[in-house]
Short mmCIF file of C-alpha atoms (C1' of nucleotides) in Angstrom, two decimals:
data_model
loop_
_atom_site.label_atom_id
_atom_site.label_comp_id
_atom_site.label_asym_id
_atom_site.label_seq_id
_atom_site.Cartn_x
_atom_site.Cartn_y
_atom_site.Cartn_z
CA UNK A 1 -0.40 28.05 28.22
CA UNK A 2 2.16 25.67 28.56
CA UNK A 3 5.64 27.01 28.11
CA UNK A 4 6.08 24.20 25.53
CA UNK A 5 3.38 24.06 23.32
CA UNK A 6 2.87 21.44 21.27
CA UNK A 7 4.84 21.84 17.63
CA UNK A 8 2.61 22.65 14.80
CA UNK A 9 1.47 19.97 12.52
CA UNK A 10 2.75 19.67 9.30
CA UNK A 11 -0.02 19.63 6.36
CA UNK A 12 1.69 18.77 2.45
CA UNK A 13 -0.37 21.03 0.20
CA UNK A 14 -1.99 18.68 -2.23
CA UNK A 15 0.62 19.74 -4.76
CA UNK A 16 3.46 17.96 -3.37
CA UNK A 17 1.80 14.66 -2.73
CA UNK A 18 2.66 11.79 -4.60
CA UNK A 19 -0.69 9.62 -5.96
CA UNK A 20 0.93 6.67 -4.81
CA UNK A 21 1.33 8.15 -1.29
CA UNK A 22 -2.29 8.93 -1.30
CA UNK A 23 -3.50 5.49 -2.78
CA UNK A 24 -1.23 3.85 -0.09
CA UNK A 25 -2.75 5.84 3.10
CA UNK A 26 -6.23 4.31 1.48
CA UNK A 27 -5.00 0.95 1.03
CA UNK A 28 -4.91 0.08 4.98
CA UNK A 29 -8.53 -0.98 6.45
CA UNK A 30 -8.03 1.23 9.27
CA UNK A 31 -6.94 4.28 7.22
CA UNK A 32 -10.00 3.73 4.73
CA UNK A 33 -12.30 3.21 7.99
CA UNK A 34 -11.61 7.05 9.39
CA UNK A 35 -11.58 8.45 5.71
CA UNK A 36 -15.20 7.39 5.26
CA UNK A 37 -15.78 8.10 9.31
CA UNK A 38 -14.98 11.69 8.27
CA UNK A 39 -16.60 12.04 4.57
CA UNK A 40 -19.84 11.53 6.49
CA UNK A 41 -19.20 13.87 9.20
CA UNK A 42 -17.77 17.23 7.48
CA UNK A 43 -17.25 18.88 11.05
CA UNK A 44 -15.02 16.15 11.69
CA UNK A 45 -14.11 14.52 14.92
CA UNK A 46 -11.96 13.99 17.68
CA UNK A 47 -9.01 11.25 17.84
CA UNK A 48 -10.46 9.13 20.36
CA UNK A 49 -13.97 8.71 19.05
CA UNK A 50 -13.38 6.48 16.08
CA UNK A 51 -14.96 3.26 15.65
CA UNK A 52 -11.65 1.19 15.04
CA UNK A 53 -10.16 -1.25 16.72
CA UNK A 54 -6.56 -0.70 17.07
CA UNK A 55 -4.12 0.67 20.03
CA UNK A 56 -4.11 4.28 20.69
CA UNK A 57 -0.44 4.52 19.46
CA UNK A 58 -1.30 2.77 16.39
CA UNK A 59 -4.45 5.32 15.49
CA UNK A 60 -1.67 8.01 15.93
CA UNK A 61 0.33 6.23 13.77
CA UNK A 62 -2.69 6.16 11.08
CA UNK A 63 -3.51 9.62 11.62
CA UNK A 64 0.04 10.72 10.83
CA UNK A 65 0.05 8.56 7.54
CA UNK A 66 -3.53 10.12 6.48
CA UNK A 67 -1.87 13.90 7.25
CA UNK A 68 0.98 13.22 5.23
CA UNK A 69 -0.68 12.12 2.31
CA UNK A 70 -2.37 15.41 2.42
CA UNK A 71 -6.18 13.92 3.09
CA UNK A 72 -7.03 15.22 6.84
CA UNK A 73 -6.28 18.44 8.55
CA UNK A 74 -5.75 18.03 12.03
CA UNK A 75 -5.73 20.83 14.96
CA UNK A 76 -5.85 20.76 19.19
CA UNK A 77 -8.39 21.68 21.13
CA UNK A 78 -7.41 21.68 24.22
CA UNK A 79 -6.67 17.73 25.16
CA UNK A 80 -8.38 16.71 22.13
CA UNK A 81 -6.76 16.32 18.77
CA UNK A 82 -9.53 17.36 16.04
CA UNK A 83 -9.50 15.59 12.57
CA UNK A 84 -11.49 16.80 9.19
CA UNK A 85 -11.30 15.41 6.02
CA UNK A 86 -9.68 17.68 3.52
CA UNK A 87 -12.24 17.03 0.87
CA UNK A 88 -12.27 20.22 -1.24
CA UNK A 89 -8.68 20.41 -1.56
CA UNK A 90 -8.42 16.56 -2.50
CA UNK A 91 -11.43 16.73 -4.94
CA UNK A 92 -9.45 19.81 -6.43
CA UNK A 93 -6.39 18.09 -6.76
CA UNK A 94 -7.76 14.74 -7.90
CA UNK A 95 -11.00 15.58 -9.17
CA UNK A 96 -13.63 12.33 -8.59
CA UNK A 97 -11.22 10.16 -6.88
CA UNK A 98 -12.24 10.66 -3.23
CA UNK A 99 -16.24 9.86 -4.51
CA UNK A 100 -15.05 7.02 -6.60
CA UNK A 101 -13.27 5.34 -3.38
CA UNK A 102 -16.00 6.40 -0.56
CA UNK A 103 -18.44 4.85 -3.20
CA UNK A 104 -16.26 1.68 -3.48
CA UNK A 105 -16.33 1.17 0.24
CA UNK A 106 -19.86 1.43 0.56
CA UNK A 107 -21.06 -1.68 -2.46
CA UNK A 108 -18.09 -3.56 -0.22
CA UNK A 109 -20.13 -2.58 2.98
CA UNK A 110 -23.68 -3.30 1.52
CA UNK A 111 -21.91 -6.76 0.58
CA UNK A 112 -20.73 -7.39 3.66
CA UNK B 1 0.69 -27.92 -27.78
CA UNK B 2 3.13 -29.30 -25.26
CA UNK B 3 2.26 -32.28 -22.96
CA UNK B 4 2.60 -29.75 -19.41
CA UNK B 5 0.50 -26.71 -20.81
CA UNK B 6 1.00 -23.69 -18.51
CA UNK B 7 -1.58 -23.73 -15.51
CA UNK B 8 -4.53 -21.35 -16.23
CA UNK B 9 -4.01 -17.90 -14.71
CA UNK B 10 -6.63 -17.44 -11.80
CA UNK B 11 -8.49 -14.22 -12.56
CA UNK B 12 -10.70 -13.40 -9.61
CA UNK B 13 -14.49 -11.72 -10.43
CA UNK B 14 -14.19 -8.14 -9.44
CA UNK B 15 -16.86 -8.72 -6.51
CA UNK B 16 -14.68 -11.08 -4.80
CA UNK B 17 -11.66 -8.49 -4.87
CA UNK B 18 -11.27 -6.31 -1.61
CA UNK B 19 -11.37 -2.45 -2.11
CA UNK B 20 -8.21 -2.32 0.03
CA UNK B 21 -6.35 -4.89 -2.18
CA UNK B 22 -7.02 -2.47 -5.27
CA UNK B 23 -5.95 0.62 -4.01
CA UNK B 24 -2.72 -1.45 -2.49
CA UNK B 25 -2.10 -2.79 -6.13
CA UNK B 26 -2.28 0.84 -7.13
CA UNK B 27 0.15 2.24 -4.47
CA UNK B 28 3.07 1.32 -6.15
CA UNK B 29 4.71 3.53 -9.19
CA UNK B 30 5.87 0.27 -11.27
CA UNK B 31 1.93 -0.91 -11.25
CA UNK B 32 0.63 2.35 -11.47
CA UNK B 33 2.82 2.85 -14.39
CA UNK B 34 1.62 -0.38 -16.06
CA UNK B 35 -2.02 0.45 -15.62
CA UNK B 36 -1.40 3.71 -17.21
CA UNK B 37 0.14 2.46 -20.18
CA UNK B 38 -2.85 -0.37 -20.41
CA UNK B 39 -5.45 2.24 -20.27
CA UNK B 40 -4.21 4.31 -23.21
CA UNK B 41 -3.75 0.94 -25.14
CA UNK B 42 -7.01 -1.42 -24.92
CA UNK B 43 -5.78 -4.19 -27.03
CA UNK B 44 -2.97 -4.40 -24.45
CA UNK B 45 0.66 -5.30 -24.43
CA UNK B 46 3.48 -8.45 -23.86
CA UNK B 47 5.04 -8.63 -20.66
CA UNK B 48 8.30 -7.75 -22.05
CA UNK B 49 7.09 -4.21 -23.60
CA UNK B 50 6.06 -2.32 -20.84
CA UNK B 51 8.30 0.88 -20.45
CA UNK B 52 9.82 0.38 -16.86
CA UNK B 53 12.85 -0.08 -15.01
CA UNK B 54 12.76 -3.55 -13.01
CA UNK B 55 13.81 -6.94 -13.34
CA UNK B 56 11.89 -9.46 -15.31
CA UNK B 57 11.40 -11.23 -12.19
CA UNK B 58 10.10 -8.25 -10.13
CA UNK B 59 7.87 -7.40 -13.28
CA UNK B 60 6.01 -10.91 -12.61
CA UNK B 61 5.63 -10.35 -9.56
CA UNK B 62 3.97 -6.97 -10.03
CA UNK B 63 1.70 -8.46 -12.82
CA UNK B 64 0.43 -11.07 -10.08
CA UNK B 65 -0.58 -8.40 -7.54
CA UNK B 66 -2.48 -6.75 -10.49
CA UNK B 67 -4.12 -9.88 -11.66
CA UNK B 68 -4.96 -10.77 -8.23
CA UNK B 69 -6.49 -7.41 -7.35
CA UNK B 70 -8.47 -8.19 -10.55
CA UNK B 71 -7.44 -5.31 -12.56
CA UNK B 72 -5.85 -6.85 -15.30
CA UNK B 73 -6.49 -10.04 -17.19
CA UNK B 74 -3.46 -12.34 -18.74
CA UNK B 75 -3.42 -14.95 -21.46
CA UNK B 76 -0.43 -16.56 -23.18
CA UNK B 77 0.19 -16.24 -26.66
CA UNK B 78 3.05 -18.62 -27.86
CA UNK B 79 5.91 -17.92 -25.36
CA UNK B 80 4.62 -14.15 -24.86
CA UNK B 81 1.84 -13.48 -22.32
CA UNK B 82 -0.65 -10.67 -23.11
CA UNK B 83 -1.76 -8.34 -20.70
CA UNK B 84 -5.22 -6.13 -21.07
CA UNK B 85 -6.71 -3.79 -18.37
CA UNK B 86 -10.16 -5.19 -17.09
CA UNK B 87 -11.70 -1.92 -17.74
CA UNK B 88 -15.62 -2.84 -18.11
CA UNK B 89 -15.23 -4.65 -14.94
CA UNK B 90 -13.42 -2.31 -13.01
CA UNK B 91 -15.52 0.24 -13.94
CA UNK B 92 -18.93 -1.81 -13.31
CA UNK B 93 -17.66 -2.65 -9.48
CA UNK B 94 -16.08 0.73 -8.88
CA UNK B 95 -18.05 3.11 -11.28
CA UNK B 96 -15.61 6.14 -12.10
CA UNK B 97 -12.24 4.98 -9.88
CA UNK B 98 -10.16 3.75 -12.16
CA UNK B 99 -10.78 7.28 -14.56
CA UNK B 100 -10.00 9.15 -11.44
CA UNK B 101 -6.72 7.45 -10.77
CA UNK B 102 -5.70 7.77 -14.21
CA UNK B 103 -6.44 11.32 -14.32
CA UNK B 104 -4.52 11.93 -11.17
CA UNK B 105 -1.90 10.30 -12.26
CA UNK B 106 -1.77 12.21 -15.26
CA UNK B 107 -1.77 15.94 -13.53
CA UNK B 108 1.36 14.28 -11.60
CA UNK B 109 3.15 13.40 -14.51
CA UNK B 110 1.89 16.85 -16.37
CA UNK B 111 3.65 18.57 -13.18
CA UNK B 112 6.95 16.51 -13.64
"C1'" DG C 1 16.60 -32.82 -30.34
"C1'" DG C 2 18.59 -28.62 -30.24
"C1'" DT C 3 18.41 -23.44 -29.79
"C1'" DA C 4 15.99 -19.38 -29.10
"C1'" DT C 5 12.60 -16.65 -26.87
"C1'" DT C 6 9.69 -15.07 -23.32
"C1'" DA C 7 8.61 -15.20 -18.47
"C1'" DT C 8 7.78 -17.33 -14.16
"C1'" DT C 9 9.60 -19.70 -9.80
"C1'" DC C 10 12.62 -20.09 -5.97
"C1'" DG C 11 14.96 -18.49 -2.17
"C1'" DA C 12 17.40 -14.57 -0.37
"C1'" DC C 13 17.93 -10.10 1.29
"C1'" DA C 14 16.77 -5.45 2.37
"C1'" DT C 15 13.18 -2.24 3.53
"C1'" DA C 16 8.94 -1.10 4.81
"C1'" DT C 17 4.71 -1.23 7.58
"C1'" DT C 18 1.48 -2.51 11.25
"C1'" DT C 19 1.25 -3.45 15.58
"C1'" DC C 20 1.78 -2.31 20.58
"C1'" DG C 21 2.98 -1.46 25.66
"C1'" DA C 22 5.15 1.95 28.33
"C1'" DA C 23 6.43 6.72 29.07
"C1'" DA C 24 6.38 10.71 28.07
"C1'" DG C 25 3.82 15.19 27.49
"C1'" DA C 26 0.14 19.22 27.01
"C1'" DA C 27 -4.01 20.76 28.09
"C1'" DG C 28 -7.96 21.69 31.77
"C1'" DG C 29 -10.03 21.23 36.20
"C1'" DC C 30 -9.56 21.84 40.83
"C1'" DG D 1 1.09 21.72 42.57
"C1'" DC D 2 -1.75 17.66 41.91
"C1'" DC D 3 -4.95 15.07 39.22
"C1'" DT D 4 -7.19 13.49 34.89
"C1'" DT D 5 -7.97 13.48 29.89
"C1'" DC D 6 -6.01 12.72 25.64
"C1'" DT D 7 -2.68 11.74 22.71
"C1'" DT D 8 2.12 11.10 21.09
"C1'" DT D 9 6.68 9.29 21.04
"C1'" DC D 10 9.69 5.47 21.84
"C1'" DG D 11 11.56 1.18 21.14
"C1'" DA D 12 10.72 -3.50 19.97
"C1'" DA D 13 8.74 -7.02 17.24
"C1'" DA D 14 6.43 -9.24 13.73
"C1'" DT D 15 4.66 -8.71 9.52
"C1'" DA D 16 4.47 -7.15 4.86
"C1'" DT D 17 6.61 -5.81 0.32
"C1'" DG D 18 9.99 -4.96 -3.28
"C1'" DT D 19 14.10 -6.27 -5.13
"C1'" DC D 20 17.26 -9.34 -7.73
"C1'" DG D 21 20.13 -13.02 -10.04
"C1'" DA D 22 19.79 -18.23 -11.07
"C1'" DA D 23 17.17 -21.48 -12.10
"C1'" DT D 24 13.35 -23.56 -14.38
"C1'" DA D 25 9.78 -24.25 -18.30
"C1'" DA D 26 6.88 -23.74 -21.95
"C1'" DT D 27 6.42 -22.12 -26.81
"C1'" DA D 28 8.33 -21.78 -31.35
"C1'" DC D 29 11.66 -22.44 -35.24
"C1'" DC D 30 14.63 -25.30 -37.00
#
DNA sequence: GGTATTATTCGACATATTTCGAAAGAAGGC
DNA sequence: GCCTTCTTTCGAAATATGTCGAATAATACC
């Protein structure tokens, strides 16, 4: 590999994450859309493949907020950064929360 | 009554409220504390009785955010403004969501 | 009408957050 | 080593948000 490998990403344990940080992370339209997409695709996705309308730098910002809120796990695969939702960990920490949020967004988009 | 009664407060129907607005409303420590307090007291409370540490003007701001997110209902009783959580309406619109959020905060405060 | 109580509004300030383009950087292929 | 691909970082700008004190305003009591 290269002589300066990318630094390892920090993934906080769910126990250290504030409830308000999680709620804040999900209160943004773009981040909520990312989480919905990942919830429907347990195998995850590469950064550049999400159906969102923001600049790549803004997307990096949003991934960072989600990662620091403990909602996603990311790892590098070649030039791509792969993202999965930390469903089990979030469900263990906040039982029923993620499903309720996803369900709430589905009602909203069904009405649109 | 007086000749200039206070204008009626606007309480949006839950159908018109964005999921992100609800999540945003709850992503603040003070507002989350208000919602927890109200969840435990279905009869509601007067504005000045909540165990929070902010100025009255800031509290008014937070009540406004919660009201506009459709989470609380407020009415005037003499010089007091009474507040209740709109539990049934929120549960009807976002089944399981409110309980999951409250449960999440209880885990958090149990760990403190 | 004056006073007390309760709460809001107003305006200002500080901080937080979202956004982007340009530059930078790592991995991979040739 | 160069080029391509993918993504991040940096710095800046705009917007959003939380905070407060002072002033305002309605209700209630006398």
